[in-house]
Tab-separated table of C-alpha atoms and ligand atoms in Angstrom:
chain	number	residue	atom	x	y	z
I	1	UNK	CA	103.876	132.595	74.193
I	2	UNK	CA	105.600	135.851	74.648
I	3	UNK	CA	108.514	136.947	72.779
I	4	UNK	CA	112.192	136.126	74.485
I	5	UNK	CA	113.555	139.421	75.774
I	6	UNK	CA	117.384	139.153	75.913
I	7	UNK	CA	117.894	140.161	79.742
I	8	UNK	CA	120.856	140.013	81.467
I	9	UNK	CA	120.327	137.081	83.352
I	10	UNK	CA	119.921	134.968	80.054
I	11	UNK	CA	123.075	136.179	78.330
I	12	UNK	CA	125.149	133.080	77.090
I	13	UNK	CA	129.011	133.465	79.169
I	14	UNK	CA	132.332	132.042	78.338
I	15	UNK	CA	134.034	129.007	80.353
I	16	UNK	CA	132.415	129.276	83.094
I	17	UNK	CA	133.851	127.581	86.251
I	18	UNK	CA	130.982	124.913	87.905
I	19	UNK	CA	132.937	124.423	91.268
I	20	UNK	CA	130.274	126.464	93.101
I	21	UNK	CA	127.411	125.256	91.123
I	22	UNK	CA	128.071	121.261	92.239
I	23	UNK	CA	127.725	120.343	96.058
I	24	UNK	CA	130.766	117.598	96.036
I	25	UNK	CA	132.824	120.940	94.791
I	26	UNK	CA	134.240	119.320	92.493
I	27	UNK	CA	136.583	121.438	89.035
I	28	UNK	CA	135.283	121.858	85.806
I	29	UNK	CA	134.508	124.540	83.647
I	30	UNK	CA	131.471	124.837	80.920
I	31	UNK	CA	132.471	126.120	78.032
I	32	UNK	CA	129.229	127.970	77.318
I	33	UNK	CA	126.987	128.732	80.338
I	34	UNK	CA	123.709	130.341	80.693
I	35	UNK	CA	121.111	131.629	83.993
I	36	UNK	CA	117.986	130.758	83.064
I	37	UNK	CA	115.477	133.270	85.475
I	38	UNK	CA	112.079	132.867	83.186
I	39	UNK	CA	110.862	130.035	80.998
I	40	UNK	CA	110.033	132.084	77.811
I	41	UNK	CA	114.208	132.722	77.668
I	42	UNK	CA	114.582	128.825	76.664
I	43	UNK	CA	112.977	129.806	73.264
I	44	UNK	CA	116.170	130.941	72.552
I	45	UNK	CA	118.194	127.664	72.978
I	46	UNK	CA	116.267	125.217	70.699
I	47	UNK	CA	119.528	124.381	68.280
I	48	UNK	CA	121.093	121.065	68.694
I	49	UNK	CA	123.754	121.330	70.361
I	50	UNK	CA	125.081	119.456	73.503
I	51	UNK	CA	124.219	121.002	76.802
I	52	UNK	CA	123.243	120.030	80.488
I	53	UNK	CA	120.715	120.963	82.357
I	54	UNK	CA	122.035	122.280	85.905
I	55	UNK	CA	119.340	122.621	88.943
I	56	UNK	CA	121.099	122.644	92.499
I	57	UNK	CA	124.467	120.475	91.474
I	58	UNK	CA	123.498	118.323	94.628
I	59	UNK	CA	123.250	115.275	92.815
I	60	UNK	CA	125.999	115.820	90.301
I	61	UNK	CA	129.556	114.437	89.117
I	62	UNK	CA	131.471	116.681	87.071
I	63	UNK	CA	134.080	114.734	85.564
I	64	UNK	CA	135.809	117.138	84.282
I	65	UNK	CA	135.407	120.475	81.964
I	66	UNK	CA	132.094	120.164	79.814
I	67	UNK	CA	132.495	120.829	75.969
I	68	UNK	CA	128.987	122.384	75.817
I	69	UNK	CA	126.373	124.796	76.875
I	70	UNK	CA	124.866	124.534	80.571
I	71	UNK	CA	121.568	125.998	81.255
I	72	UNK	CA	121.319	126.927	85.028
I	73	UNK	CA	118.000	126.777	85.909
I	74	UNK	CA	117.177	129.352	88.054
I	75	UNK	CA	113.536	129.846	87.674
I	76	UNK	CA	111.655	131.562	90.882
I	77	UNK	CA	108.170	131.668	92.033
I	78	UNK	CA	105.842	129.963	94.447
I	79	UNK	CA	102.219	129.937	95.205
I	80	UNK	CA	99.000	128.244	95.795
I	81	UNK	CA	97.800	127.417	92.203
I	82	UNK	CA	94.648	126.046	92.828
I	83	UNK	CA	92.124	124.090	95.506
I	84	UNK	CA	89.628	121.772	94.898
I	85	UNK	CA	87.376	119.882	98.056
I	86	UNK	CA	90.105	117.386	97.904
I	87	UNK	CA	93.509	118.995	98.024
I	88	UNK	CA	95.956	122.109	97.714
I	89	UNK	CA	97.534	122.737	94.669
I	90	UNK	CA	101.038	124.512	94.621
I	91	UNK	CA	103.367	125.510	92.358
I	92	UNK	CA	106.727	126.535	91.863
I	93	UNK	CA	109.343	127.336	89.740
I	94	UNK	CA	112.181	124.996	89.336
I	95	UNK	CA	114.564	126.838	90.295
I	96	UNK	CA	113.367	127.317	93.866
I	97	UNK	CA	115.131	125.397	96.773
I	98	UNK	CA	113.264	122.180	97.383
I	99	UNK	CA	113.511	122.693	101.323
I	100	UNK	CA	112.596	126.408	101.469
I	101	UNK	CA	109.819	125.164	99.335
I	102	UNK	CA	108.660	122.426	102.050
I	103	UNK	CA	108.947	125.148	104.948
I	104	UNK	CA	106.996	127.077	103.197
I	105	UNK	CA	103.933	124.936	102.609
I	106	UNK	CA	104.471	123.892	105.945
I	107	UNK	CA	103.951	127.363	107.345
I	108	UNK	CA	101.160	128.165	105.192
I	109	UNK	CA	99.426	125.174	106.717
I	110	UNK	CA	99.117	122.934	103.718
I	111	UNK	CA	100.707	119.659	104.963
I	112	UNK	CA	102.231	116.340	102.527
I	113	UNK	CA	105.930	117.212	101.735
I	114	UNK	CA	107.027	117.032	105.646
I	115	UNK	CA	108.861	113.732	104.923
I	116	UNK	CA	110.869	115.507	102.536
I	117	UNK	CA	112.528	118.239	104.873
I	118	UNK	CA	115.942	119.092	104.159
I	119	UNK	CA	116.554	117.061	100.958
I	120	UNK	CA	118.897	119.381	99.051
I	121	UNK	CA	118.111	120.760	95.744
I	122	UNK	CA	115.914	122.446	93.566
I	123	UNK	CA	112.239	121.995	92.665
I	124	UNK	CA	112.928	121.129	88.875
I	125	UNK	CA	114.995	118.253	89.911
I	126	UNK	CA	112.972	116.186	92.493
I	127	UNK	CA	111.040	114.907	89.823
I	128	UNK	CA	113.954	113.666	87.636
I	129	UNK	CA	114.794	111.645	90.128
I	130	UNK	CA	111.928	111.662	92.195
I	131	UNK	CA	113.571	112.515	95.339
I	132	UNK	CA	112.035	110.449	98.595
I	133	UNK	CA	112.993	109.918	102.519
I	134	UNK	CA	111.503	108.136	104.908
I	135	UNK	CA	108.436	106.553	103.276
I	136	UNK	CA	107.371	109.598	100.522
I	137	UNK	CA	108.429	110.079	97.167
I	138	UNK	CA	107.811	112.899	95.258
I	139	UNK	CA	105.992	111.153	93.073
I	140	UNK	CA	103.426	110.360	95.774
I	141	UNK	CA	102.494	114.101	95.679
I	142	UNK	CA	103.346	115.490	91.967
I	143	UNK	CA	100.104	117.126	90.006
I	144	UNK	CA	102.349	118.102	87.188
I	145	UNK	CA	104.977	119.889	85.276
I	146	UNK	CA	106.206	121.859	82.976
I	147	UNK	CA	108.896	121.537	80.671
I	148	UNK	CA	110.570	123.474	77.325
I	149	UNK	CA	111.052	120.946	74.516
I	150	UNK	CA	114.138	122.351	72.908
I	151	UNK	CA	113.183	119.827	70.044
I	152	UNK	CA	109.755	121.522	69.192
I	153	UNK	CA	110.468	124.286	70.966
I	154	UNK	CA	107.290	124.126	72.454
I	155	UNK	CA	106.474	123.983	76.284
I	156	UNK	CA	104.410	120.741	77.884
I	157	UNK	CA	102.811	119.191	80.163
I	158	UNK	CA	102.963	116.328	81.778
I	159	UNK	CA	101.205	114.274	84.224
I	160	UNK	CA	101.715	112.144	86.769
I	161	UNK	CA	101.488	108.972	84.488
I	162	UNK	CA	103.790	110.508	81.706
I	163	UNK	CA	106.482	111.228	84.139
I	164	UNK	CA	106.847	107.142	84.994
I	165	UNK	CA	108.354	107.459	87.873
I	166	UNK	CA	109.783	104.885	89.893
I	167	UNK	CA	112.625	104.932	92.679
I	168	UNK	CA	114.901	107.385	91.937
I	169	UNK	CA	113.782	107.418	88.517
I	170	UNK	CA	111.080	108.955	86.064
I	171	UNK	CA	110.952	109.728	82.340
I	172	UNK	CA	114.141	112.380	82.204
I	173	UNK	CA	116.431	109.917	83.346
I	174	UNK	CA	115.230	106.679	81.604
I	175	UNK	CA	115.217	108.328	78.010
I	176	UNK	CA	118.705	109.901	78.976
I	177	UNK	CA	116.764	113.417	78.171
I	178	UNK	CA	118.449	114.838	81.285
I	179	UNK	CA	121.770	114.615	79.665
I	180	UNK	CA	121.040	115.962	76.475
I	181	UNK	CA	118.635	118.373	78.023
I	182	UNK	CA	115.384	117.805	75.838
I	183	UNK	CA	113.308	118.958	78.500
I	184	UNK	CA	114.153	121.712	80.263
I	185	UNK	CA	111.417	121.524	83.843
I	186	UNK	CA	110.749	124.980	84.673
I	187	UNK	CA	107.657	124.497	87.232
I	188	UNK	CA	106.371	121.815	89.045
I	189	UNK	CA	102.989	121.242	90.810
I	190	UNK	CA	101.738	119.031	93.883
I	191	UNK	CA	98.965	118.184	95.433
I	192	UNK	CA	98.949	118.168	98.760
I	193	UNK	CA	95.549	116.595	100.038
I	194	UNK	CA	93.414	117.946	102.593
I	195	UNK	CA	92.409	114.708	103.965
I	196	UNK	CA	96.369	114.490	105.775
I	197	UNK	CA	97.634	111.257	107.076
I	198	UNK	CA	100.958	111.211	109.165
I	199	UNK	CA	103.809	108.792	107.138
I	200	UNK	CA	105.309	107.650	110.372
I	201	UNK	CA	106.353	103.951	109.812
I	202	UNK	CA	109.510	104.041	108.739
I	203	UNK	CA	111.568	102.562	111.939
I	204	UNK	CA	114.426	105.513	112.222
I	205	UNK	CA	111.593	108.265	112.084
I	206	UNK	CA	109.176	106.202	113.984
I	207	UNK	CA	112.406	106.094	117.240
I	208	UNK	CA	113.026	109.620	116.566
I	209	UNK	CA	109.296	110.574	117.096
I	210	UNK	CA	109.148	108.112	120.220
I	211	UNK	CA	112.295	109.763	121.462
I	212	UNK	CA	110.504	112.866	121.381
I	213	UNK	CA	107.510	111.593	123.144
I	214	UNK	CA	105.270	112.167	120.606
I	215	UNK	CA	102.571	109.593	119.691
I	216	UNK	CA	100.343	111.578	117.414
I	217	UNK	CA	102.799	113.192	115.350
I	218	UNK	CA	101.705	116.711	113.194
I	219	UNK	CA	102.748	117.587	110.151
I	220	UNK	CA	105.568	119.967	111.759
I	221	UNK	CA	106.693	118.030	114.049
I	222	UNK	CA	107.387	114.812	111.477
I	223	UNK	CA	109.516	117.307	109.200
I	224	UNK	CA	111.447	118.259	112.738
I	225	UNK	CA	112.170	115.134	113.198
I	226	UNK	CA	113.051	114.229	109.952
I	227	UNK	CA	115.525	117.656	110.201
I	228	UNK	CA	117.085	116.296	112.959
I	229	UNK	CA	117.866	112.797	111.424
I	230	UNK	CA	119.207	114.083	108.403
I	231	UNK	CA	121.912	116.855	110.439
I	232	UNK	CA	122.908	113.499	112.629
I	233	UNK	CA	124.276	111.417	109.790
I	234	UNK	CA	124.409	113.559	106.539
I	235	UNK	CA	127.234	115.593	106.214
I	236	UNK	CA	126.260	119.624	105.093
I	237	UNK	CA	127.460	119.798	101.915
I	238	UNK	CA	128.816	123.649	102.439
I	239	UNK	CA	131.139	121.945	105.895
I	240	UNK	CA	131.978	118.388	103.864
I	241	UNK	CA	131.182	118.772	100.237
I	242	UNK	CA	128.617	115.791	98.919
I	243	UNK	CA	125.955	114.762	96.600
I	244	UNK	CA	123.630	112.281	100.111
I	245	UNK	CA	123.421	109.039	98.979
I	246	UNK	CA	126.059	108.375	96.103
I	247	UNK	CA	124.471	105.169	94.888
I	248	UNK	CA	120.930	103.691	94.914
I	249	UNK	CA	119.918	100.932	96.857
I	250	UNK	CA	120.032	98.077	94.543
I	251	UNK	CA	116.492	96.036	93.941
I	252	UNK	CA	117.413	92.416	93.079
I	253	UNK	CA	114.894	88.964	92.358
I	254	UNK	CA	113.507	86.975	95.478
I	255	UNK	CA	115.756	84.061	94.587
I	256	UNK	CA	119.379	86.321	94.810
I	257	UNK	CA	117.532	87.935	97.862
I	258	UNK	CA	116.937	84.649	99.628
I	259	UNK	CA	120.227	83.470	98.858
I	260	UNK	CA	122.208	86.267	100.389
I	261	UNK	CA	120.244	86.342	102.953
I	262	UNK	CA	121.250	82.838	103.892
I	263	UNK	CA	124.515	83.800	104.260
I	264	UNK	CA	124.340	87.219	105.341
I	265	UNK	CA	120.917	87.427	107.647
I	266	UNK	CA	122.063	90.687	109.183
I	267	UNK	CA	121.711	92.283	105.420
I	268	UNK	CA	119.115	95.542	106.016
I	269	UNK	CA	116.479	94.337	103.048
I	270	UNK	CA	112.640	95.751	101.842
I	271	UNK	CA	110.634	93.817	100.555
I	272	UNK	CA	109.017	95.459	97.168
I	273	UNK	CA	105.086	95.024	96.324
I	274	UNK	CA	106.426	93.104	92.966
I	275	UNK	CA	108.398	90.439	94.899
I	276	UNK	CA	111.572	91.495	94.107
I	277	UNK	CA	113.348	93.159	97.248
I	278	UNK	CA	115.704	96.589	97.838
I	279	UNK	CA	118.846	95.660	99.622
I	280	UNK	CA	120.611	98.458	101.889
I	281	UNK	CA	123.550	99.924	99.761
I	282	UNK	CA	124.955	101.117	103.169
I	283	UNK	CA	125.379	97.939	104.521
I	284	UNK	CA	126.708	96.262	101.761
I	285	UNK	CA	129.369	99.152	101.431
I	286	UNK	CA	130.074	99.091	105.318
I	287	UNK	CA	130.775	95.540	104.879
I	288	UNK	CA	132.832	95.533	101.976
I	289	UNK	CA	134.873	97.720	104.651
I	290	UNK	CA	134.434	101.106	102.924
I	291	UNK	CA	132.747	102.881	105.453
I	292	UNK	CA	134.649	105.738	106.707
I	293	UNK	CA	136.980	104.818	104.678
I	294	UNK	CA	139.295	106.904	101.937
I	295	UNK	CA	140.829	107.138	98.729
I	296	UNK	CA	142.957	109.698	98.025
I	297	UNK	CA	141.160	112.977	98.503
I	298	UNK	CA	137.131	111.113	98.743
I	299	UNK	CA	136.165	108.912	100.808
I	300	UNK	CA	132.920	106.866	102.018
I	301	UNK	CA	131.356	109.010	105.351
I	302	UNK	CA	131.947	107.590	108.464
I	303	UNK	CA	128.687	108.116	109.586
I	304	UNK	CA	126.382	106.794	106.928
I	305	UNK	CA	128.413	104.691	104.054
I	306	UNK	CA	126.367	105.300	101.317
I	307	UNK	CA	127.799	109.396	101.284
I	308	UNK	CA	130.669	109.792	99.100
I	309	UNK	CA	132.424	112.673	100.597
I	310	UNK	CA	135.356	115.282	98.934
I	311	UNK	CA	137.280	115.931	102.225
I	312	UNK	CA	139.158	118.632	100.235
I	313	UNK	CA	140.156	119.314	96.829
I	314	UNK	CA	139.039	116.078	94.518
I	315	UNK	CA	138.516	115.799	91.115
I	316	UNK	CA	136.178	114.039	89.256
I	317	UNK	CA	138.276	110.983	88.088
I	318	UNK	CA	138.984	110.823	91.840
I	319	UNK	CA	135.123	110.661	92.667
I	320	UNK	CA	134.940	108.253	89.606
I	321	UNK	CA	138.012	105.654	90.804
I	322	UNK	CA	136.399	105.506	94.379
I	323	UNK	CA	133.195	104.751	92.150
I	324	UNK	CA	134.889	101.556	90.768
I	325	UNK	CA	136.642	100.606	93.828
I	326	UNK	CA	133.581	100.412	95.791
I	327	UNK	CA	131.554	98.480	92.909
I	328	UNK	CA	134.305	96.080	92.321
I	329	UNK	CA	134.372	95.236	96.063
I	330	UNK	CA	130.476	95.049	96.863
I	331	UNK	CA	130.397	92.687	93.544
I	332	UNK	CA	133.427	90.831	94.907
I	333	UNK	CA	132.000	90.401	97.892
I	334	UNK	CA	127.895	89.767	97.360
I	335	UNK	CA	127.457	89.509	93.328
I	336	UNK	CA	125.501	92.977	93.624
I	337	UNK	CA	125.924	95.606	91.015
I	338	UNK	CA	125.803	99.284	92.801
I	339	UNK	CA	124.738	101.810	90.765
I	340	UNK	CA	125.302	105.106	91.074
I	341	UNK	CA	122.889	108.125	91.976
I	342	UNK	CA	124.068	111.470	90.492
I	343	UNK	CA	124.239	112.177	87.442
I	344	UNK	CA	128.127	111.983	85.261
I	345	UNK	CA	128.437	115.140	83.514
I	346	UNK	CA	131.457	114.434	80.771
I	347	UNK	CA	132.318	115.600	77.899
I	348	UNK	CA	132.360	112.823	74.916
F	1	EPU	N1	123.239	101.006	107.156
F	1	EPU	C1	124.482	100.427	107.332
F	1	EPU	N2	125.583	101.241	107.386
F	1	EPU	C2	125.478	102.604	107.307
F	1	EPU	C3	124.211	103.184	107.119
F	1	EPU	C4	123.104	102.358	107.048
F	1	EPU	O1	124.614	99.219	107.442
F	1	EPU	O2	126.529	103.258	107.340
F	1	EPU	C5	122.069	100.102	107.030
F	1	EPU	C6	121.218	100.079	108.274
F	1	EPU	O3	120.831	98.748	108.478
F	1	EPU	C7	120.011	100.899	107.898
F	1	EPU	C8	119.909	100.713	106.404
F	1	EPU	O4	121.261	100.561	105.961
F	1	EPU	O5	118.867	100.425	108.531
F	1	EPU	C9	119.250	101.856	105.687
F	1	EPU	O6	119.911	103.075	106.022
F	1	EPU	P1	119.131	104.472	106.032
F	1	EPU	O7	117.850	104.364	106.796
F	1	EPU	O8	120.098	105.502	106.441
F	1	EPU	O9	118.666	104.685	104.537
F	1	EPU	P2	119.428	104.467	103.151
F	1	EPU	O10	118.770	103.332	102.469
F	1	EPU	O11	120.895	104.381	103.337
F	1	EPU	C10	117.742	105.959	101.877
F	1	EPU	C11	117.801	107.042	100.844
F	1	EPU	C12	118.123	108.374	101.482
F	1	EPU	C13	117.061	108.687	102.519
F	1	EPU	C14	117.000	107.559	103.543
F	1	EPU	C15	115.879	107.734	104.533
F	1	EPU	C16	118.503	105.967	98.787
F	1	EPU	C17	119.617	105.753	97.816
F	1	EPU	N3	118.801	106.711	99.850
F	1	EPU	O12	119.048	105.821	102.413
F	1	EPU	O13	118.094	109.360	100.483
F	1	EPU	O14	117.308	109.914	103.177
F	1	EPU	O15	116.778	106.306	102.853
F	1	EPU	O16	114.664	107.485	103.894
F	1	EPU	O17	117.403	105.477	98.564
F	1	EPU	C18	119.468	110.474	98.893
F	1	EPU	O18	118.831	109.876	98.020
F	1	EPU	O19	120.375	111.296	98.614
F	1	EPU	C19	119.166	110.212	100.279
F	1	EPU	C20	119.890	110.735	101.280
């Protein structure tokens, strides 16, 4: 590994304000904050000490100011890093936008991460919480990574299988390693197979590419449609600050399925291959009469419910008492437990 050369980019700064580094704009300062631009400059930051690791912010609640250090990763760097008969291999560093990265494998004609057009964010963060939209995961298409262990020190790799992912979920979340920043990603890889197959089934993308007339769709043409869904009922986080869906879509047993179903048979519901079945967060939100709906400065969008939205201003413990309100209703009214998406950054 090659020595860490102090460059500018890496030097550690003072209480740093976060505001612009979070897309629900929300206050807070760091007390220590650092850019990360090259993976050998983690090798400096192996001492225990608390600290967050900060991709994008797009899927992030700052509660307040954070007592520790954040390392920003900012990590650039794309390219084709390898091809076998079967599929493309590309890599990039985590700090590159995810969509930017998408257009660009797009353009190079190397198909696969179309469904995933416009999700915001970085590269280093899609597998934390394996980001997916209409019918893909990242997961589906992750080689592997690379992360610093700011335990050993070390950098390592992992594949597909050690990263466990599941929806919304891998190995940095589940071990809480994303909070105390164990593992720093600083490039991912996916393989993107040559043998291409359009993901079309989903019903919203499946009316958007009828709409459009188009029966065979191309890879292009699925991530245009895809664009055009998301700019129709997500809000841009630079016009309405917001971190897309704010909670997951909660996966419950058959039985509690089949029960609320009884009563509620309009419920949107998805069945999972291990019985168990994903219930629409949305809906249950809309009907606990929270969509469009506000509390103090935040409020649930009134065009898709699951968006928690500042409309100007908010705080965290705002963003965190709409949090409650909206769980305490949806358990009120359907025994569900929402839980939320981004990640809680307070201090202890
Ligand atoms: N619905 C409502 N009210 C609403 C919105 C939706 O009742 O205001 C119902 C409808 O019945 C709809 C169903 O909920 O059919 C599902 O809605 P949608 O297709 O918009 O998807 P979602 O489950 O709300 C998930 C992801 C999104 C992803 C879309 C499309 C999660 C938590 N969210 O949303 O991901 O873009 O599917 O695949 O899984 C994100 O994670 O940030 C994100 C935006």
């Amino acid at each position: 590994m090659r020595p860490t050369v102090p460059t500018e980019s890496s030097r550690v700064q003072e209480n740093v304000s976060l505001v612009s580094f979070n897309s629900l704009a929300l206050p807070g300062r760091a007390r220590r904050y650092v850019r990360i631009t090259a993976g050998e400059q983690l090798t400096a930051f192996t001492a225990s000490q608390r600290r967050f690791v900060l991709g994008g912010g797009s899927n992030l609640v700052l509660a307040g100011d954070f007592d520790g250090l954040v390392l920003h990763v900012a990590i650039p760097g794309r390219a084709l890093a390898g091809e076998d008969a079967g599929a493309w291999y590309v890599s990039a560093g985590a700090g590159e936008n995810w969509h930017d990265l998408v257009q660009w494998t797009l353009a190079q004609g190397w198909p696969g991460l179309e469904n995933l057009a416009l999700i915001p964010g970085t590269v280093g963060a899609a597998p934390v919480q394996n980001i997916g939209a209409y019918g893909l995961e990242a997961g589906d298409r992750f080689h592997a990574l690379t992360a610093f262990d700011t335990r050993t020190g070390e950098h390592a790799r992992f594949d597909r299988a050690a990263c466990r992912f599941g929806y919304r979920d891998s190995v940095f979340k589940r071990e809480g390693w994303h909070l105390d920043g164990r593992f720093v990603i600083t490039e991912v890889t996916f393989r993107l197979p040559k043998r291409w197959q359009p993901i079309s089934a989903y019903a919203e993308l499946a009316g958007e590419l009828a709409a459009r007339g188009i029966a065979q769709p191309n890879a292009r043409q699925i991530a245009d449609a895809v664009i055009a869904l998301r700019r129709r009922k997500l809000p841009d986080p630079a016009r309405l600050p917001n971190a897309g869906s704010f909670f997951q879509n909660p996966v419950v047993d058959g039985e509690t399925a089949a029960c609320l179903l009884a009563t509620h048979p309009r419920l949107a519901h998805y069945p999972q291959p291990d019985g168990r079945v994903k219930l629409a967060a949305a809906w249950l939100i809309e009907q606990a009469g929270w969509k469009g709906r506000d509390l103090g400065p935040v409020g649930m969008y009134e065009k898709q419910a699951l968006v928690l939205v500042n409309r100007g201003g908010a705080t965290g413990a705002e963003v965190i008492a709409l949090t409650r309100a909206v769980q305490r209703d949806v358990r009120a009214k359907f025994g569900v437990e929402l839980t939320p998406e981004p990640v809680f950054l307070q201090s202890p």
